[in-house]
């Protein structure tokens, strides 16, 4: 498989997971009757609906997507530095940086100089119900046909993360 096809797969997984997470985040603690009463028998169907439900202009993703992005960043950080499969230490550094985005920099070795580029993305400095799991992985092509991704928070950031996997 060529590197462009592999990059597209990584990107599709990250975007699909983020889109599914954003759909679910807007209604995370709702029961089925409430979802169906609000959105009809098919339930929530678009990122635009998810954004509107949160009284926002974009559909927000949860801590699950944040953690996925920091995990990918930790994996690529190690591979870029050594050319080999990353050590657990690189994931630990990434998770420390993620915790810093949640307001707790006490575990970061040097908060003024985070280890991962992702820490500098201001959109990830947001508390999003840590500990709750919602997500879906779908292919990039199916995702783009099913959803208008312009309503997904930080689409460009997710594509940048996917690009870094093969840079």
C-alpha positions in Angstrom: 0.0 0.0 0.0 1.4 3.4 -0.9 1.8 6.1 1.7 -1.0 8.2 0.4 -3.5 5.4 0.7 -2.2 4.7 4.2 -2.5 8.4 5.2 -6.1 8.4 3.8 -6.9 5.5 6.1 -5.4 7.1 9.1 -7.2 10.3 8.3 -10.5 8.5 7.8 -10.2 6.7 11.1 -9.5 10.0 13.0 -12.2 11.9 11.2 -14.8 9.1 11.4 -14.1 8.7 15.1 -14.3 12.5 15.7 -17.6 12.8 13.7 -19.2 9.9 15.5 -18.0 11.3 18.8 -19.4 14.7 18.0 -22.8 13.2 17.1 -22.9 11.3 20.4 -21.5 14.0 22.6 -24.5 16.3 22.0 -26.8 13.7 23.4 -24.5 11.6 25.6 -26.7 11.1 28.6 -30.0 11.0 26.9 -32.3 8.0 26.8 -33.7 6.6 23.6 -37.2 8.0 24.1 -35.9 11.5 24.6 -33.6 11.2 21.5 -36.5 10.0 19.3 -38.9 12.6 20.7 -36.4 15.4 19.8 -35.0 14.1 16.5 -37.7 11.7 15.2 -37.6 7.9 14.8 -34.2 8.0 13.1 -32.5 9.9 15.9 -29.8 12.5 15.5 -28.5 12.4 11.9 -26.2 15.3 11.3 -23.4 17.3 12.8 -25.5 20.4 12.2 -28.1 18.9 14.6 -25.5 18.1 17.1 -24.1 21.7 17.0 -27.6 23.2 17.3 -28.3 20.9 20.3 -25.3 22.4 22.1 -26.3 25.9 21.0 -23.1 26.2 19.1 -22.1 26.7 15.4 -19.9 23.5 15.4 -20.5 20.0 16.7 -18.1 19.5 19.6 -16.2 16.2 20.2 -15.5 14.8 23.6 -12.5 13.8 25.6 -12.5 10.5 23.7 -11.4 12.3 20.5 -8.9 14.4 22.5 -7.3 11.2 23.9 -7.3 9.6 20.4 -5.4 12.5 19.0 -2.9 12.6 21.8 -2.4 8.9 21.5 -1.7 9.2 17.8 0.6 12.1 18.6 2.5 10.1 21.2 2.9 7.2 18.8 4.2 9.4 16.0 6.4 11.4 18.3 8.3 8.2 19.2 8.5 6.9 15.7 9.9 10.2 14.4 12.6 10.4 17.1 13.8 6.8 16.8 12.4 5.4 13.6 11.1 2.5 15.6 7.9 1.5 17.4 7.4 4.1 20.2 8.2 3.3 23.8 5.5 3.6 26.4 7.3 6.7 27.6 6.2 8.6 24.5 2.6 7.8 25.2 3.1 8.9 28.8 4.5 12.2 27.7 1.5 12.7 25.3 -1.0 11.9 28.1 0.7 14.3 30.5 0.3 17.0 27.8 -3.4 16.0 27.4 -3.9 16.3 31.2 -2.3 19.8 30.9 -5.0 20.7 28.3 -7.6 19.8 30.9 -6.1 22.3 33.4 -3.7 20.1 35.3 -0.2 20.9 34.4 1.2 19.4 37.6 2.3 16.2 35.9 4.0 17.9 33.0 7.8 17.9 33.3 8.0 21.4 31.9 4.6 23.1 31.2 6.3 26.0 29.4 7.8 23.5 26.9 5.3 20.7 26.2 6.6 17.6 24.4 3.9 17.3 21.8 2.9 19.8 19.1 -0.7 19.0 19.8 -0.6 20.7 23.2 -0.3 24.1 21.4 -3.7 23.6 19.7 -6.1 25.8 21.7 -9.2 23.9 20.6 -8.0 21.0 22.7 -7.8 23.1 25.9 -11.4 22.3 26.8 -13.0 20.1 29.4 -15.2 17.6 27.7 -16.6 15.1 30.2 -13.5 13.0 30.7 -14.2 9.4 31.3 -17.2 8.9 29.1 -16.8 6.8 25.9 -18.7 7.5 22.7 -17.3 7.0 19.2 -17.6 5.4 15.8 -15.0 4.5 13.2 -16.1 4.7 9.6 -14.2 5.2 6.4 -13.4 8.7 5.1 -15.4 8.4 1.9 -18.5 7.1 3.6 -18.1 9.8 6.3 -17.8 12.6 3.8 -20.9 11.4 1.9 -22.9 11.0 5.1 -22.0 14.3 6.9 -21.2 17.9 6.1 -17.8 18.0 7.9 -17.8 21.8 8.0 -19.8 21.5 11.2 -17.1 19.3 12.9 -14.9 21.1 15.4 -11.3 21.5 14.2 -11.5 19.5 11.0 -8.2 21.0 9.9 -6.6 19.9 13.2 -7.7 16.3 12.8 -6.4 16.2 9.2 -3.0 17.7 10.4 -2.8 14.9 13.0 -3.4 12.3 10.4 -0.8 13.9 8.1 1.8 13.8 10.9 1.4 10.1 11.2 3.2 9.7 7.9 5.3 12.8 7.8 
